[in-house]
CSV table of C-alpha atoms in Angstrom, one decimal:
chain,number,residue,atom,x,y,z
A,1,MET,CA,148.4,176.0,-72.2
A,2,ARG,CA,151.6,178.0,-73.1
A,3,SER,CA,153.3,179.8,-70.3
A,4,ILE,CA,154.6,183.3,-70.5
A,5,LEU,CA,157.0,184.9,-68.0
A,6,PHE,CA,157.2,188.7,-67.9
A,7,VAL,CA,160.3,190.2,-66.2
A,8,THR,CA,159.9,193.6,-64.5
A,9,GLY,CA,162.6,195.6,-62.6
A,10,THR,CA,161.1,199.1,-62.3
A,11,ARG,CA,157.9,201.0,-61.9
A,12,ALA,CA,158.4,202.4,-65.4
A,13,ASP,CA,158.7,199.1,-67.3
A,14,PHE,CA,155.8,197.6,-65.3
A,15,GLY,CA,153.6,200.4,-66.6
A,16,LYS,CA,154.5,199.3,-70.1
A,17,LEU,CA,154.2,195.5,-69.4
A,18,GLU,CA,151.0,195.5,-67.5
A,19,PRO,CA,148.6,195.9,-70.5
A,20,LEU,CA,150.4,193.1,-72.2
A,21,VAL,CA,150.2,190.9,-69.1
A,22,VAL,CA,146.5,191.4,-68.8
A,23,ALA,CA,145.8,190.8,-72.5
A,24,ALA,CA,147.8,187.6,-72.5
A,25,ARG,CA,146.1,186.4,-69.4
A,26,GLU,CA,142.7,187.1,-70.9
A,27,GLU,CA,143.6,185.1,-74.0
A,28,GLY,CA,144.2,182.0,-71.9
A,29,PHE,CA,147.9,182.0,-71.6
A,30,PHE,CA,149.4,181.0,-68.2
A,31,VAL,CA,151.1,184.3,-67.1
A,32,SER,CA,153.6,184.8,-64.4
A,33,MET,CA,155.9,187.7,-63.4
A,34,PHE,CA,159.5,187.7,-62.2
A,35,VAL,CA,159.8,190.8,-60.0
A,36,THR,CA,163.2,192.3,-59.1
A,37,GLY,CA,165.2,195.5,-59.2
A,38,MET,CA,163.8,198.7,-57.8
A,39,HIS,CA,160.5,197.0,-57.1
A,40,MET,CA,162.1,195.3,-54.2
A,41,LEU,CA,163.6,198.3,-52.5
A,42,GLU,CA,161.8,200.3,-49.7
A,43,ARG,CA,163.6,203.5,-50.9
A,44,TYR,CA,161.8,203.4,-54.2
A,45,GLY,CA,158.4,202.7,-52.8
A,46,MET,CA,158.4,198.9,-52.6
A,47,THR,CA,156.5,198.9,-55.9
A,48,LYS,CA,156.4,195.1,-56.0
A,49,VAL,CA,153.0,195.7,-54.2
A,50,GLU,CA,151.7,197.1,-57.5
A,51,VAL,CA,152.6,193.9,-59.4
A,52,HIS,CA,150.9,191.8,-56.8
A,53,ARG,CA,147.7,193.7,-57.5
A,54,VAL,CA,147.3,192.2,-61.0
A,55,PRO,CA,144.7,189.5,-60.6
A,56,LYS,CA,145.2,185.9,-61.6
A,57,VAL,CA,148.9,186.3,-62.3
A,58,THR,CA,151.6,184.3,-60.4
A,59,VAL,CA,154.4,186.5,-59.0
A,60,HIS,CA,157.9,185.5,-58.1
A,61,GLU,CA,160.1,187.9,-56.2
A,62,PHE,CA,163.9,188.1,-56.4
A,63,LEU,CA,166.1,190.6,-54.6
A,64,ASN,CA,169.0,191.3,-57.0
A,65,GLN,CA,170.8,194.2,-55.3
A,66,ARG,CA,171.8,196.0,-52.2
A,67,PRO,CA,172.0,199.8,-52.1
A,68,GLY,CA,175.2,201.0,-53.8
A,69,ASP,CA,175.8,197.9,-55.9
A,70,PRO,CA,177.3,198.8,-59.3
A,71,LEU,CA,175.5,197.8,-62.5
A,72,ASP,CA,177.8,194.9,-63.3
A,73,THR,CA,177.2,193.3,-59.9
A,74,ILE,CA,173.4,193.8,-60.3
A,75,LEU,CA,173.7,192.2,-63.8
A,76,SER,CA,175.5,189.1,-62.5
A,77,LYS,CA,173.1,188.6,-59.5
A,78,THR,CA,170.1,188.9,-61.8
A,79,VAL,CA,171.5,186.4,-64.3
A,80,VAL,CA,172.0,183.8,-61.6
A,81,GLY,CA,168.5,184.4,-60.1
A,82,LEU,CA,166.6,184.4,-63.3
A,83,SER,CA,168.5,181.4,-64.7
A,84,ASP,CA,167.6,179.3,-61.6
A,85,HIS,CA,163.9,180.4,-62.0
A,86,CYS,CA,163.8,179.5,-65.7
A,87,PHE,CA,165.4,176.1,-65.1
A,88,GLU,CA,162.7,175.3,-62.5
A,89,HIS,CA,159.7,176.7,-64.2
A,90,ARG,CA,160.5,176.3,-68.0
A,91,PRO,CA,158.5,179.1,-69.5
A,92,ASP,CA,157.6,178.9,-73.2
A,93,LEU,CA,158.2,182.6,-73.7
A,94,VAL,CA,160.0,185.3,-71.6
A,95,VAL,CA,159.0,188.9,-72.2
A,96,PHE,CA,161.2,191.8,-71.1
A,97,HIS,CA,161.3,195.5,-71.8
A,98,GLY,CA,163.7,198.1,-72.9
A,99,ASP,CA,167.2,199.0,-71.7
A,100,ARG,CA,167.7,198.4,-68.0
A,101,VAL,CA,170.3,196.0,-66.6
A,102,GLU,CA,167.6,193.5,-65.5
A,103,ALA,CA,166.5,193.3,-69.1
A,104,LEU,CA,170.0,192.7,-70.3
A,105,ALA,CA,170.3,189.8,-67.8
A,106,CYS,CA,167.0,188.4,-69.1
A,107,ALA,CA,168.2,188.6,-72.7
A,108,LEU,CA,171.4,186.8,-71.8
A,109,VAL,CA,169.7,184.0,-69.8
A,110,CYS,CA,167.2,183.3,-72.6
A,111,ALA,CA,169.8,183.4,-75.4
A,112,THR,CA,172.3,181.0,-73.7
A,113,ASN,CA,169.5,178.6,-72.7
A,114,TYR,CA,167.6,178.7,-76.0
A,115,ILE,CA,164.4,180.0,-74.3
A,116,ARG,CA,162.1,181.9,-76.6
A,117,SER,CA,162.2,185.6,-75.8
A,118,ALA,CA,160.4,188.8,-76.8
A,119,HIS,CA,161.9,192.3,-76.4
A,120,ILE,CA,159.5,195.2,-76.0
A,121,GLU,CA,160.4,198.6,-77.4
A,122,GLY,CA,163.7,197.8,-79.1
A,123,GLY,CA,165.1,200.1,-81.8
A,124,GLU,CA,164.8,203.3,-79.7
A,125,LEU,CA,167.5,206.0,-79.5
A,126,SER,CA,168.3,207.8,-76.3
A,127,GLY,CA,172.0,208.6,-76.3
A,128,THR,CA,173.2,207.1,-73.0
A,129,ILE,CA,174.5,203.6,-72.0
A,130,ASP,CA,170.8,202.6,-71.9
A,131,GLU,CA,170.9,202.7,-75.7
A,132,SER,CA,173.8,200.2,-75.8
A,133,PHE,CA,171.9,197.9,-73.5
A,134,ARG,CA,168.8,198.2,-75.6
A,135,HIS,CA,170.6,197.2,-78.8
A,136,CYS,CA,172.3,194.3,-77.1
A,137,ASN,CA,168.9,193.1,-76.0
A,138,SER,CA,167.5,193.3,-79.5
A,139,LYS,CA,170.4,191.2,-80.8
A,140,LEU,CA,169.8,188.5,-78.2
A,141,ALA,CA,166.0,188.4,-78.4
A,142,HIS,CA,164.0,186.2,-80.8
A,143,HIS,CA,161.0,188.5,-81.3
A,144,HIS,CA,160.7,192.3,-81.3
A,145,PHE,CA,157.6,194.3,-80.4
A,146,VAL,CA,158.5,197.9,-81.3
A,147,SER,CA,156.7,201.2,-81.0
A,148,SER,CA,157.2,202.7,-84.4
A,149,GLN,CA,158.2,202.0,-88.0
A,150,GLU,CA,161.5,203.9,-87.3
A,151,ALA,CA,162.2,201.6,-84.4
A,152,ALA,CA,161.5,198.6,-86.7
A,153,ARG,CA,163.9,199.9,-89.3
A,154,ARG,CA,166.7,200.2,-86.7
A,155,VAL,CA,166.1,196.7,-85.3
A,156,MET,CA,166.3,195.3,-88.9
A,157,ALA,CA,169.5,197.3,-89.4
A,158,LEU,CA,170.9,195.2,-86.5
A,159,GLY,CA,170.4,192.1,-88.6
A,160,GLU,CA,167.1,191.0,-87.2
A,161,PRO,CA,164.7,189.4,-89.8
A,162,LYS,CA,161.7,191.4,-90.8
A,163,THR,CA,159.4,188.5,-89.8
A,164,SER,CA,160.5,188.8,-86.2
A,165,VAL,CA,159.7,192.5,-85.9
A,166,HIS,CA,156.2,193.7,-85.1
A,167,VAL,CA,155.1,197.3,-84.8
A,168,ILE,CA,152.5,197.5,-82.0
A,169,GLY,CA,153.1,201.0,-80.4
A,170,SER,CA,154.1,201.8,-76.8
A,171,PRO,CA,152.0,199.7,-74.4
A,172,GLU,CA,151.7,202.3,-71.7
A,173,LEU,CA,149.7,204.4,-74.1
A,174,ASP,CA,146.9,201.8,-73.8
A,175,LEU,CA,146.4,202.8,-70.2
A,176,HIS,CA,146.7,206.6,-70.9
A,177,SER,CA,144.2,206.3,-73.8
A,178,ARG,CA,141.3,205.2,-71.5
A,179,PRO,CA,139.9,206.6,-68.2
A,180,SER,CA,142.3,206.1,-65.3
A,181,GLY,CA,139.6,204.8,-63.0
A,182,VAL,CA,140.4,207.4,-60.4
A,183,THR,CA,139.5,211.1,-60.0
A,184,LEU,CA,142.1,213.9,-59.6
A,185,ALA,CA,140.6,214.5,-56.2
A,186,GLU,CA,141.3,210.9,-55.2
A,187,VAL,CA,144.8,211.2,-56.4
A,188,ARG,CA,145.4,214.4,-54.5
A,189,LYS,CA,144.0,212.9,-51.4
A,190,ARG,CA,146.0,209.7,-51.6
A,191,TYR,CA,149.3,211.4,-52.2
A,192,GLN,CA,148.6,214.5,-50.1
A,193,ILE,CA,149.0,216.9,-53.0
A,194,PRO,CA,147.6,220.3,-51.9
A,195,TYR,CA,147.8,222.2,-55.3
A,196,ASP,CA,145.1,223.0,-57.7
A,197,GLU,CA,147.7,223.8,-60.4
A,198,PHE,CA,151.0,221.9,-60.7
A,199,GLY,CA,153.7,220.6,-62.9
A,200,ILE,CA,155.4,217.2,-62.7
A,201,CYS,CA,159.1,216.8,-62.4
A,202,VAL,CA,161.1,213.5,-62.9
A,203,LEU,CA,164.9,213.8,-63.1
A,204,HIS,CA,167.0,210.6,-63.4
A,205,PRO,CA,170.8,210.3,-63.3
A,206,VAL,CA,172.8,209.9,-66.5
A,207,THR,CA,175.4,207.2,-65.7
A,208,SER,CA,178.0,208.8,-67.9
A,209,GLU,CA,177.6,212.1,-66.2
A,210,ALA,CA,177.6,211.0,-62.5
A,211,ASP,CA,180.3,213.6,-61.7
A,212,THR,CA,178.1,216.6,-62.9
A,213,ILE,CA,174.6,215.4,-62.4
A,214,GLY,CA,174.4,217.1,-59.0
A,215,GLY,CA,175.2,220.5,-60.6
A,216,GLN,CA,172.6,219.8,-63.3
A,217,ALA,CA,170.0,219.0,-60.8
A,218,ARG,CA,170.8,222.2,-58.8
A,219,CYS,CA,170.4,224.2,-62.0
A,220,LEU,CA,167.0,222.7,-62.9
A,221,PHE,CA,165.5,222.7,-59.4
A,222,GLY,CA,166.8,226.2,-58.8
A,223,ARG,CA,164.8,227.5,-61.7
A,224,LEU,CA,161.7,225.6,-60.6
A,225,VAL,CA,162.0,227.2,-57.2
A,226,ALA,CA,162.5,230.7,-58.7
A,227,SER,CA,159.4,230.2,-60.9
A,228,GLY,CA,157.1,230.3,-58.0
A,229,ARG,CA,155.2,227.3,-59.4
A,230,ASN,CA,154.1,224.2,-57.6
A,231,PHE,CA,155.5,220.8,-58.6
A,232,VAL,CA,155.0,217.1,-57.8
A,233,VAL,CA,158.5,215.5,-57.9
A,234,ILE,CA,158.9,211.8,-58.4
A,235,ALA,CA,162.1,210.4,-57.0
A,236,PRO,CA,164.9,209.3,-59.4
A,237,ASN,CA,165.7,205.7,-60.3
A,238,ASN,CA,168.7,203.9,-58.7
A,239,ASP,CA,171.4,204.5,-61.3
A,240,PRO,CA,174.7,205.9,-60.1
A,241,GLY,CA,174.3,209.6,-59.4
A,242,SER,CA,170.8,209.3,-57.8
A,243,ASP,CA,172.1,210.4,-54.4
A,244,GLN,CA,173.2,213.7,-55.8
A,245,ILE,CA,169.8,214.3,-57.2
A,246,ARG,CA,168.1,213.3,-54.0
A,247,ALA,CA,170.3,215.8,-52.1
A,248,GLU,CA,168.9,218.6,-54.3
A,249,ILE,CA,165.3,217.4,-53.9
A,250,ASP,CA,165.7,217.3,-50.1
A,251,ALA,CA,166.5,221.0,-50.2
A,252,LEU,CA,163.4,222.0,-52.0
A,253,PRO,CA,160.7,224.1,-50.1
A,254,PRO,CA,158.1,221.5,-49.0
A,255,ASP,CA,155.2,223.9,-49.4
A,256,ARG,CA,155.6,224.0,-53.2
A,257,PHE,CA,157.3,220.7,-53.9
A,258,ARG,CA,155.5,217.4,-53.1
A,259,THR,CA,158.1,214.6,-53.4
A,260,LEU,CA,157.0,211.0,-53.8
A,261,PRO,CA,159.0,207.8,-54.2
A,262,SER,CA,156.6,206.4,-56.7
A,263,MET,CA,152.9,206.3,-57.7
A,264,ARG,CA,150.4,203.8,-58.9
A,265,PHE,CA,150.3,203.9,-62.6
A,266,SER,CA,146.5,204.7,-62.8
A,267,HIS,CA,147.1,207.6,-60.3
A,268,PHE,CA,150.2,208.8,-62.2
A,269,SER,CA,148.2,208.8,-65.5
A,270,GLU,CA,145.4,210.9,-64.0
A,271,LEU,CA,148.0,213.3,-62.5
A,272,MET,CA,149.7,213.7,-65.9
A,273,LYS,CA,146.3,214.3,-67.6
A,274,ASN,CA,145.8,217.3,-65.3
A,275,ALA,CA,149.3,218.7,-65.1
A,276,ALA,CA,150.3,222.1,-66.5
A,277,CYS,CA,153.6,220.6,-67.8
A,278,MET,CA,156.2,217.8,-67.4
A,279,VAL,CA,159.8,218.7,-66.6
A,280,GLY,CA,163.0,216.5,-66.4
A,281,ASN,CA,164.5,213.7,-68.4
A,282,SER,CA,162.1,210.8,-68.0
A,283,SER,CA,160.9,209.0,-71.1
A,284,ALA,CA,157.4,210.0,-70.0
A,285,GLY,CA,158.2,213.5,-71.0
A,286,VAL,CA,159.0,212.7,-74.6
A,287,ARG,CA,156.5,209.8,-75.1
A,288,GLU,CA,153.5,210.0,-72.8
A,289,ALA,CA,153.3,213.7,-72.4
A,290,PRO,CA,153.0,214.3,-76.2
A,291,PHE,CA,150.4,211.6,-76.4
A,292,LEU,CA,148.4,213.4,-73.8
A,293,GLY,CA,149.0,216.9,-75.3
A,294,ILE,CA,151.0,218.2,-72.3
A,295,PRO,CA,153.9,220.5,-72.8
A,296,SER,CA,157.2,219.1,-71.6
A,297,LEU,CA,160.7,220.3,-70.9
A,298,ASP,CA,163.4,217.7,-71.8
A,299,PHE,CA,166.4,218.5,-69.7
A,300,GLY,CA,170.0,217.4,-70.5
A,301,THR,CA,171.2,214.4,-72.6
A,302,ARG,CA,169.3,211.4,-71.3
A,303,GLN,CA,166.6,211.6,-74.0
A,304,LYS,CA,168.6,213.6,-76.6
A,305,SER,CA,168.0,211.2,-79.4
A,306,ARG,CA,164.4,210.4,-78.8
A,307,ALA,CA,161.8,211.3,-81.4
A,308,ARG,CA,160.8,214.9,-81.5
A,309,SER,CA,157.3,216.5,-80.9
A,310,ASP,CA,156.1,220.1,-81.1
A,311,SER,CA,155.1,219.9,-77.5
A,312,VAL,CA,158.6,219.0,-76.3
A,313,VAL,CA,161.3,221.6,-75.6
A,314,HIS,CA,164.9,220.3,-75.4
A,315,VAL,CA,167.3,222.2,-73.2
A,316,ALA,CA,170.7,221.8,-71.6
A,317,ALA,CA,171.5,223.1,-68.1
A,318,ASP,CA,170.5,226.6,-69.2
A,319,GLY,CA,168.5,228.6,-66.7
A,320,ALA,CA,167.2,231.2,-69.2
A,321,SER,CA,165.7,228.4,-71.4
A,322,ILE,CA,164.1,226.8,-68.4
A,323,ASP,CA,162.6,230.1,-67.3
A,324,ARG,CA,161.3,230.7,-70.8
A,325,PHE,CA,159.6,227.3,-71.0
A,326,LEU,CA,157.9,227.8,-67.7
A,327,ARG,CA,156.8,231.3,-68.6
A,328,GLU,CA,155.5,230.5,-72.2
A,329,ARG,CA,154.5,226.8,-72.1
A,330,TRP,CA,152.9,226.4,-68.6
A,331,GLY,CA,149.4,225.1,-69.0
A,332,ARG,CA,149.4,225.2,-72.8
A,333,ARG,CA,147.7,222.2,-74.5
A,334,HIS,CA,148.7,220.5,-77.7
A,335,ASP,CA,147.2,218.1,-80.2
A,336,ARG,CA,147.7,214.5,-79.4
A,337,ASP,CA,151.0,213.1,-80.9
A,338,GLY,CA,150.7,209.5,-82.1
A,339,ALA,CA,154.3,208.9,-83.0
A,340,PHE,CA,154.6,206.1,-80.4
A,341,GLY,CA,151.2,204.5,-80.9
A,342,ASP,CA,147.4,204.8,-80.6
A,343,GLY,CA,146.6,203.0,-77.4
A,344,ARG,CA,146.1,199.5,-79.0
A,345,ALA,CA,149.4,197.8,-78.4
A,346,ALA,CA,148.1,195.0,-76.2
A,347,SER,CA,145.5,193.7,-78.8
A,348,ARG,CA,148.2,193.7,-81.5
A,349,PHE,CA,150.6,191.9,-79.1
A,350,VAL,CA,148.2,189.0,-78.3
A,351,ALA,CA,147.1,188.7,-82.0
A,352,ILE,CA,150.7,187.9,-82.9
A,353,LEU,CA,151.1,185.4,-80.0
A,354,LYS,CA,148.0,183.5,-81.2
A,355,GLN,CA,149.7,182.8,-84.6
A,356,ASP,CA,151.2,179.3,-84.9
A,357,GLY,CA,154.1,180.7,-86.8
A,358,PHE,CA,155.2,182.7,-83.8
A,359,TRP,CA,155.9,179.6,-81.8
A,360,ARG,CA,157.5,177.6,-84.7
A,361,SER,CA,160.2,180.2,-85.6
A,362,PRO,CA,163.7,178.8,-84.9
A,363,LEU,CA,165.5,179.5,-81.6
A,364,GLN,CA,168.8,179.4,-83.3
A,365,LYS,CA,169.3,183.0,-84.5
A,366,ALA,CA,170.9,184.0,-87.8
A,367,PHE,CA,171.9,187.4,-89.1
A,368,SER,CA,169.6,188.8,-91.8
A,369,ASP,CA,171.1,191.2,-94.3
A,370,ASN,CA,167.7,192.6,-95.2
A,371,HIS,CA,169.0,193.2,-98.7
A,372,GLU,CA,166.0,195.0,-100.0
A,373,GLN,CA,166.0,197.5,-97.1
A,374,ARG,CA,169.8,198.0,-97.4
A,375,SER,CA,169.6,198.6,-101.2
A,376,THR,CA,166.9,201.2,-100.7
A,377,MET,CA,169.0,203.0,-98.1
A,378,LEU,CA,172.1,202.9,-100.2
A,379,SER,CA,170.3,204.2,-103.3
A,380,ASP,CA,169.3,207.3,-101.4
A,381,HIS,CA,173.0,208.4,-101.1
């Protein structure tokens, strides 16, 4: 039985990895999870509990940070902890997602120890340091499970061979595409949300804008307050600048703003399906909201290079544009946008894992010029 280790550091990447974890387990692989990062911190909801709820999966916990640790310190601690774990347990494949510092640590450990690795959702554009981490992870990983043909093209442009790049879609859409398993009434009761009509707001710091993120948050939340609308606010991640955002959140009127450290994914999915809009700079606003047909306001630069959808309005710290969105788009539904997948990523993922060729591909990487693709691109100019 081949063993697969999934590495998760945040509530966000767990929502993307869980469908793949369950599908791999059901196909007979021995599945374990290395849980670290924000999952382990009380301030962010101690979301490691959600990982432990996945049945028949072995979970290993590793505390990789103290509050206030800079990213490079978190990176180094994670490298040490994951390296020790892989040396002891010898996984056949390590799967990690995206662009966080924990994923970068995972990519480094696997590359330097010749452990087969798979990167989920490489080839994306976002415009912040996350994008640099993401491309680094793609260069270090052996296999790539991407969300779109555009993402596949970008990964191949980095010199990754076409045979290692697989378009499966965004895994979290698998969960959004089916019933959540809970009712909105159950969600409202569990999280003490008193509103019949509400928007969702998630604002994360931008590491390169730590000096101004407090002012940006003040602008956004000020317009939300002035709108007279009700919002469920999900607390930001732990990147530098989060304290400034939290300070603005703490000043919001509690009768119209329900603030939560995190939510179970099934409950968050049901909440999104019934929201009047999504506001902030989370990837959920530019990927999941369009899939569900919900209008979303993308604020600032964090997602500035993400794919576009008619349901998404991109604005800077501009109060008039925020007011116009809330006035004109609130509660307006859109057709489903399938740019990031159709809700069948997990089945495609395990179909590839079941191919013998997947496990026979070399662990020593080599740059692929992808001549045919490059020639096509050059002939267009």
